Coordinates of C-alpha atoms and ligand atoms in Angstrom, one line a residue:
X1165 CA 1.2 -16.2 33.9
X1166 CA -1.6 -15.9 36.6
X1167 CA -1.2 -12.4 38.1
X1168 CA -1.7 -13.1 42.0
X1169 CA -3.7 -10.8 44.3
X1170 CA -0.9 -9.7 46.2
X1171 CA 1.0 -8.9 43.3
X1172 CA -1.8 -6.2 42.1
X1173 CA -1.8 -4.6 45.1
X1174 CA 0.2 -1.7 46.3
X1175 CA 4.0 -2.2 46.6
X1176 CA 6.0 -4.4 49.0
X1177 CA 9.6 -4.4 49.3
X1178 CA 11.9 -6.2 51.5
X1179 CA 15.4 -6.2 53.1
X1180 CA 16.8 -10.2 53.8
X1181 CA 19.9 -9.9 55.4
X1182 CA 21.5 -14.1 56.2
X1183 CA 23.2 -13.7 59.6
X1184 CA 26.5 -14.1 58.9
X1185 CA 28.0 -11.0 60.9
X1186 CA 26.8 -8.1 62.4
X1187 CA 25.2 -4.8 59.5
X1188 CA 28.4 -3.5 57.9
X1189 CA 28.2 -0.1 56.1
X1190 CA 28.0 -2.3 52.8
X1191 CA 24.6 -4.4 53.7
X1192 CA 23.2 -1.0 55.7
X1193 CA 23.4 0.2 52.1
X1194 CA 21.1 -2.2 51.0
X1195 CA 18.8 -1.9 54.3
X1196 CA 18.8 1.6 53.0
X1197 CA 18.3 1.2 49.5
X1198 CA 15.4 -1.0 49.6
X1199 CA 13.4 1.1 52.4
X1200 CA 14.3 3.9 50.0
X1201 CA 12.6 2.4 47.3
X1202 CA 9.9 1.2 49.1
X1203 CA 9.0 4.3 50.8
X1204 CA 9.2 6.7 47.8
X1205 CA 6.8 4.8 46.1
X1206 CA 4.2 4.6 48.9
X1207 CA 5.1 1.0 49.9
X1208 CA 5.7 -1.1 52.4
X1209 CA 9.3 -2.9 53.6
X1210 CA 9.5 -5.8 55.2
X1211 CA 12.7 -7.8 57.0
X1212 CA 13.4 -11.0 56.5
X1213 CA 16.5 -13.5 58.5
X1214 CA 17.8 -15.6 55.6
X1215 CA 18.7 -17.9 58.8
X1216 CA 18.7 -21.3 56.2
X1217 CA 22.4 -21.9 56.3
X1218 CA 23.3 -23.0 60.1
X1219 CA 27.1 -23.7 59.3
X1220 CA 27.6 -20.0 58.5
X1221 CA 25.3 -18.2 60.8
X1222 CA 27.6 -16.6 64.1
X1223 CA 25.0 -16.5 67.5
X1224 CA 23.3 -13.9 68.0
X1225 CA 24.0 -11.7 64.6
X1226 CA 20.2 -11.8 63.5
X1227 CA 19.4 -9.6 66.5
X1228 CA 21.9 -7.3 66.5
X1229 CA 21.1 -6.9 62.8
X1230 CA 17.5 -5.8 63.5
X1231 CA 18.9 -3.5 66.3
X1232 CA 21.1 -1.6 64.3
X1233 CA 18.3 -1.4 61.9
X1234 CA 16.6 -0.1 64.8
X1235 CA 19.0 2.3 66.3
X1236 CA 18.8 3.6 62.3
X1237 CA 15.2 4.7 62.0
X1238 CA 14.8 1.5 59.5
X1239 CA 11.5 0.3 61.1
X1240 CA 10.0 -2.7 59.3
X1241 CA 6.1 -2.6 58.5
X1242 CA 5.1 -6.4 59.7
X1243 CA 6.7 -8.5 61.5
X1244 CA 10.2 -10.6 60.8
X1245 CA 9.9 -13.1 59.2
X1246 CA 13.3 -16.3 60.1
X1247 CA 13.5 -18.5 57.3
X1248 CA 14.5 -21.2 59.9
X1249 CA 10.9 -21.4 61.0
X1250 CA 9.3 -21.9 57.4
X1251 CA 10.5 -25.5 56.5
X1252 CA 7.0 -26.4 55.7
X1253 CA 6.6 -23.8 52.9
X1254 CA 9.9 -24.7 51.7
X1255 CA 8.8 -28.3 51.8
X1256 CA 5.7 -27.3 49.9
X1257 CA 7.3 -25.3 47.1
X1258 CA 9.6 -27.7 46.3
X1259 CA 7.4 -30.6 45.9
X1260 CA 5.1 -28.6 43.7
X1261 CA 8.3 -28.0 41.1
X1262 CA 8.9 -32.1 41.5
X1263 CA 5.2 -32.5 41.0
X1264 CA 6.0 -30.6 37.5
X1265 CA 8.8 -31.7 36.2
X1266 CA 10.9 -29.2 37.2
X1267 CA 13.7 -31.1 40.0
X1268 CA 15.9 -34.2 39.6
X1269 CA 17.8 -35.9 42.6
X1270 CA 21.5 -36.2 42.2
X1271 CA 24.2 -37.6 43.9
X1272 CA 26.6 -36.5 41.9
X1273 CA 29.6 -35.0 44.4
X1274 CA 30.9 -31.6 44.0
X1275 CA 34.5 -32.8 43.1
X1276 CA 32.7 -35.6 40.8
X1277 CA 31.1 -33.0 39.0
X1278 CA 34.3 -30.4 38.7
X1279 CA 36.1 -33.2 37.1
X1280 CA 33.9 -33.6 34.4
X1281 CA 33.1 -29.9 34.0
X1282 CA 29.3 -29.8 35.6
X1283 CA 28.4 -32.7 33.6
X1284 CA 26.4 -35.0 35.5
X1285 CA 27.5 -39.0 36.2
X1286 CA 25.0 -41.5 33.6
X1287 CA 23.5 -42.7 36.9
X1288 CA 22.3 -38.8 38.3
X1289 CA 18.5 -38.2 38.1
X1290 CA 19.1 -36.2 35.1
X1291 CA 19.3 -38.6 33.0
X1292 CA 16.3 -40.4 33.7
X1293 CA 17.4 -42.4 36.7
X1294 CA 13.9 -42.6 38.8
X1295 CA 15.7 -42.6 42.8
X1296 CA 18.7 -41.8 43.6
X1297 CA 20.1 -43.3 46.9
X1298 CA 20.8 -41.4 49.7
X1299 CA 22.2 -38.8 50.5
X1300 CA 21.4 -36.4 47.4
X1301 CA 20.4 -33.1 46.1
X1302 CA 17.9 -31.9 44.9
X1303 CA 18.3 -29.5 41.6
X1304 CA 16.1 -27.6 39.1
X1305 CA 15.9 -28.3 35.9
X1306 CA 17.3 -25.1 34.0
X1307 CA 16.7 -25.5 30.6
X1308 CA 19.0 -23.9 28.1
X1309 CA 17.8 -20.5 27.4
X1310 CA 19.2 -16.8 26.2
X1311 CA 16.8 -14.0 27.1
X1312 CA 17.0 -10.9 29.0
X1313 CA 15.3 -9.4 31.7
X1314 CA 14.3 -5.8 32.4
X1315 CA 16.2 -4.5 36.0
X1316 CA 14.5 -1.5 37.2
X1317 CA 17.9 0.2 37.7
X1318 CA 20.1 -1.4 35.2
X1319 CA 18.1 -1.7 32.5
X1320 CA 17.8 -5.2 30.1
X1321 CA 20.3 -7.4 31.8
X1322 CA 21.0 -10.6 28.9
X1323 CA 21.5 -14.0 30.3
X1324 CA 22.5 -17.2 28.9
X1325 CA 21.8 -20.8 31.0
X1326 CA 22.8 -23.8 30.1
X1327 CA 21.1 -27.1 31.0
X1328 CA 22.9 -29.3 33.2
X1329 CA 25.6 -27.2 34.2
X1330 CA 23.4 -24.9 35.4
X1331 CA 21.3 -27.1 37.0
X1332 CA 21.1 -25.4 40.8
X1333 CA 20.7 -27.3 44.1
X1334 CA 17.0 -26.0 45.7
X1335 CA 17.6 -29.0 48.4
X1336 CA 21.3 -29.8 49.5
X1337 CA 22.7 -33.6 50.4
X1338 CA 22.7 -32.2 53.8
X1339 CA 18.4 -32.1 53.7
X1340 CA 19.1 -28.4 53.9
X1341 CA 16.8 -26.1 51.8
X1342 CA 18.9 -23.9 49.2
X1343 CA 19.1 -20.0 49.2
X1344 CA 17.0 -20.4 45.6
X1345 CA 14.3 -22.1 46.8
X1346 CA 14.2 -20.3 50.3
X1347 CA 14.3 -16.8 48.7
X1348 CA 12.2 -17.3 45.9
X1349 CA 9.6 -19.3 47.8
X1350 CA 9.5 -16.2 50.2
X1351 CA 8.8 -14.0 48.1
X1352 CA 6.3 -15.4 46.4
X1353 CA 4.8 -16.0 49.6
X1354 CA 4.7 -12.9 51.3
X1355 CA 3.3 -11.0 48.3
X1356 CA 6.9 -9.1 47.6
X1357 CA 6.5 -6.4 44.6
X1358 CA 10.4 -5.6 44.2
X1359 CA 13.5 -6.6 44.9
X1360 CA 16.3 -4.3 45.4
X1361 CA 19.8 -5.7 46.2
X1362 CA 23.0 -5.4 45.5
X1363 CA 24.6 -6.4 42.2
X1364 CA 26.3 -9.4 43.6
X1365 CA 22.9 -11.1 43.2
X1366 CA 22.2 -10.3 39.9
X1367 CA 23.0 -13.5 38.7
X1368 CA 20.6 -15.4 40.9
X1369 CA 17.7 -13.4 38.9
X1370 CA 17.4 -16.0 35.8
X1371 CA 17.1 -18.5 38.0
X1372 CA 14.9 -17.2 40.4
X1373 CA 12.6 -16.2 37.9
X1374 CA 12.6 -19.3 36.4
X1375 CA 11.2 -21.1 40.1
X1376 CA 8.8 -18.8 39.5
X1377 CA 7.5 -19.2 36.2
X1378 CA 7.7 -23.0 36.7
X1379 CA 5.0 -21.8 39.7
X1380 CA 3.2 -20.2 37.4
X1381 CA 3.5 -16.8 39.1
X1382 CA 4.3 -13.4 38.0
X1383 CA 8.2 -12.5 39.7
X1384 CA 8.8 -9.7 41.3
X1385 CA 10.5 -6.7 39.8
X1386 CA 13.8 -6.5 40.5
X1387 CA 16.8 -4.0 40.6
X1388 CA 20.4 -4.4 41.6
X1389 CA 23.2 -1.8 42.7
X1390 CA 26.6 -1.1 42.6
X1391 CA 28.3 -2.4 46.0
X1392 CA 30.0 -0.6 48.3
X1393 CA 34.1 -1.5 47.7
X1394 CA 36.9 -1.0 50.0
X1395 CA 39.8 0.9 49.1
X1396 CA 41.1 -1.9 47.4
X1397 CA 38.0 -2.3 45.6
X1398 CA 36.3 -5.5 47.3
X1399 CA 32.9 -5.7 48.0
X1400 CA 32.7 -4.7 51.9
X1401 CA 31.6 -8.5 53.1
X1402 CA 32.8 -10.3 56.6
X1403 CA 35.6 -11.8 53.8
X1404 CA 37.1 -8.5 53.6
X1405 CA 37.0 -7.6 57.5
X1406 CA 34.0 -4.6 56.8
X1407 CA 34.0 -3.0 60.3
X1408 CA 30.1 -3.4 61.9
X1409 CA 28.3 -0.2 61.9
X1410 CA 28.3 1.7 64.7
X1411 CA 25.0 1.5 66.1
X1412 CA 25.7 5.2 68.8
X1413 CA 26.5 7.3 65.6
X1414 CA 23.7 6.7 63.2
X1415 CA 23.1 10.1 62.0
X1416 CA 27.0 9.8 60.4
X1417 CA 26.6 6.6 59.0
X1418 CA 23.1 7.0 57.1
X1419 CA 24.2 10.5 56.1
X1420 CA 27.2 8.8 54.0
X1421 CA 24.9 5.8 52.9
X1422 CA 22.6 8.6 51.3
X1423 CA 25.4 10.2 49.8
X1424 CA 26.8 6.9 48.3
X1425 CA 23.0 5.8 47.1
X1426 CA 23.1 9.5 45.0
X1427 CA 20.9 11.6 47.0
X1428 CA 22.3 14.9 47.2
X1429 CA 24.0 16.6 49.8
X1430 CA 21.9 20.1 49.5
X1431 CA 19.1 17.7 50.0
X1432 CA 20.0 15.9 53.7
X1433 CA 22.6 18.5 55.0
X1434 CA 19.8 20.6 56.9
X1435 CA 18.5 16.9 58.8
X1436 CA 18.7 17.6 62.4
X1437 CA 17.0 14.0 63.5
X1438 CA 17.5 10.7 61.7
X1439 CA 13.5 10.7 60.7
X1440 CA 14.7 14.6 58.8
X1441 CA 17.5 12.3 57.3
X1442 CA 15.4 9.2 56.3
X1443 CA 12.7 11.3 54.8
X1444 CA 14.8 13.6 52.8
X1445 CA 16.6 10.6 51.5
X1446 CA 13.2 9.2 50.8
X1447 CA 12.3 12.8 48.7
X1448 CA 15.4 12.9 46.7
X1449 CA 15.3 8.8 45.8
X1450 CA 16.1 8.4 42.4
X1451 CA 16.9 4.6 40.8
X1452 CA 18.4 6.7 37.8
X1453 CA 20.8 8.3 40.0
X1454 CA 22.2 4.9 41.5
X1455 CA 22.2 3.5 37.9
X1456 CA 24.4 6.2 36.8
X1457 CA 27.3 5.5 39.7
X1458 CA 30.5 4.0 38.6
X1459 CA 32.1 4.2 42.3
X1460 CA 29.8 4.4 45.4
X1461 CA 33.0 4.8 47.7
X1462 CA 36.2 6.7 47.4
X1463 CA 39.4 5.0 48.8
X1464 CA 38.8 6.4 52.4
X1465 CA 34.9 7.4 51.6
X1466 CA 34.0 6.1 55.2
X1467 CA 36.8 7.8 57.2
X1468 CA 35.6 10.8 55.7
X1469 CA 34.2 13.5 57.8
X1470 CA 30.7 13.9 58.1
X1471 CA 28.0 14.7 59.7
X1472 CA 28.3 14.0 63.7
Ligands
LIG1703 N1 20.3 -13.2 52.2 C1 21.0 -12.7 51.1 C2 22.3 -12.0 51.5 O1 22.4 -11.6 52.7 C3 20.2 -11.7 50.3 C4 19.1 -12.3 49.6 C5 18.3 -11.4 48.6 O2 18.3 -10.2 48.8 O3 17.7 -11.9 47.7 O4 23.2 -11.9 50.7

């Protein structure tokens, strides 16, 4: 694979929050994380809105995102980019994977394709058929395939895909361009060196890297994290009513993110400004450390009391 320019120079990370809700403790944790990551190697961070998805985007969430990034010390290096606004790019990318071989267009209806078990109708693009009528998808071509990949906190992460049902939509029926395509198109684009997230996307990796090899360009590295539960154990999400963070108390609320992402209390406990807080989290950063958690959060971690 070609190595790109961008890709040998220094590091660039990003955050790409979709504007579903206001920052809960659980997505601050992966603001968090990936400035982390980024700073303690000397790189930059960049914000992204994943605005692609207007039925599930609430008004007004992307800016009160970026403010409580704000009100957090979380400062991104260039400026935000919105997904909504890059349509052409998207356009682009996915016409160069059609140009190779690597789409089909199907019709085929979600219930259609539950009944049969995600195998596709004879008359789907997959099989050869040259245009589909309207309205269809448009999916990748996954071809079956067992590998691994190398996560830079979790180690070799194995994989199996299977062709056809695997097959993901980069284009929905809708003309809507797919979380896939949008993500992995953006990063390609704006030169991003690493990807940390939470382990809830860990699954999307095969198939992002595929997009990109089928580009024929080098991905990104990527590591993934334990998320942040509840007390019941569910991933803090808008699903499971995570409260928003509290944008007047930031010192409190990074203080327990740091603790959750490993960093030690010895280390942070003598911050008296969230800059002290942000940079001795940035000192003690340590993948290994976030690797080795089995639990980021105790049953009442975030009534706990900390730091005011
Ligand atoms: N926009 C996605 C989310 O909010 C994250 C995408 C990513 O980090 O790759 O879940």
């Amino acid at each position: 694979m070609q190595a790109d320019a961008a890709q040998t120079l220094s590091y660039r990370g990003r955050f790409a929050p979709s504007p579903t809700g206001p920052l809960h403790q659980g997505s601050l944790l992966a603001a968090v994380a990936s400035y982390l990551d980024a700073k303690a190697h000397k790189g930059k961070w960049l914000v992204r809105i994943e605005d692609i998805d207007p039925l599930r985007e609430i008004p007004h969430a992307a800016s009160a995102i970026l403010k409580s990034l704000d009100a957090h010390g979380l400062h991104w290096d260039e400026s935000v980019v919105y997904q909504s606004q890059r349509q052409v790019l998207y356009q682009d990318v996915l016409a160069t994977l059609a140009a190779c071989g690597s789409t089909y267009t199907c019709a085929c209806s979600r219930s259609e394709l539950e009944v049969s078990a995600g195998r596709h109708q004879r008359t789907c693009g997959i099989h050869g058929a040259s245009q589909q009528s309207p309205p269809f998808a448009v999916r990748f071509r996954v071809p079956h395939q067992t590998g691994k990949f190398e996560d830079c906190i979790q180690g070799a992460v194995p994989y199996t895909l299977h062709s056809g049902t695997d097959d993901f939509v980069l284009q929905r029926k809708e003309g809507f361009y797919a979380y896939q395509l949008a993500v992995t198109a953006d990063d390609r684009e704006q030169g991003i060196t690493h990807v940390i997230r939470g382990l809830d996307l860990l699954h999307s990796t095969p198939l992002q890297r595929l997009i990109f090899q089928s580009l024929h360009h080098n991905p990104p590295e990527y590591g993934h994290f334990l998320l942040l539960t509840d007390a019941k154990g569910r991933k803090l999400s808008k699903q499971t009513h995570a409260r928003p963070v509290d944008d007047q108390q930031p010192m409190k609320t990074l203080y327990h993110v740091l603790l959750a992402l490993g960093i030690q209390r010895q280390e942070i406990d003598q911050a008296s400004t969230i800059q002290e807080l942000l940079e001795a989290g940035i000192q003690g950063w340590n993948r290994e450390n976030i690797a080795a958690k089995t639990n980021l959060v105790e049953a009442d971690y975030w009534h706990a009391e900390g730091k005011a």
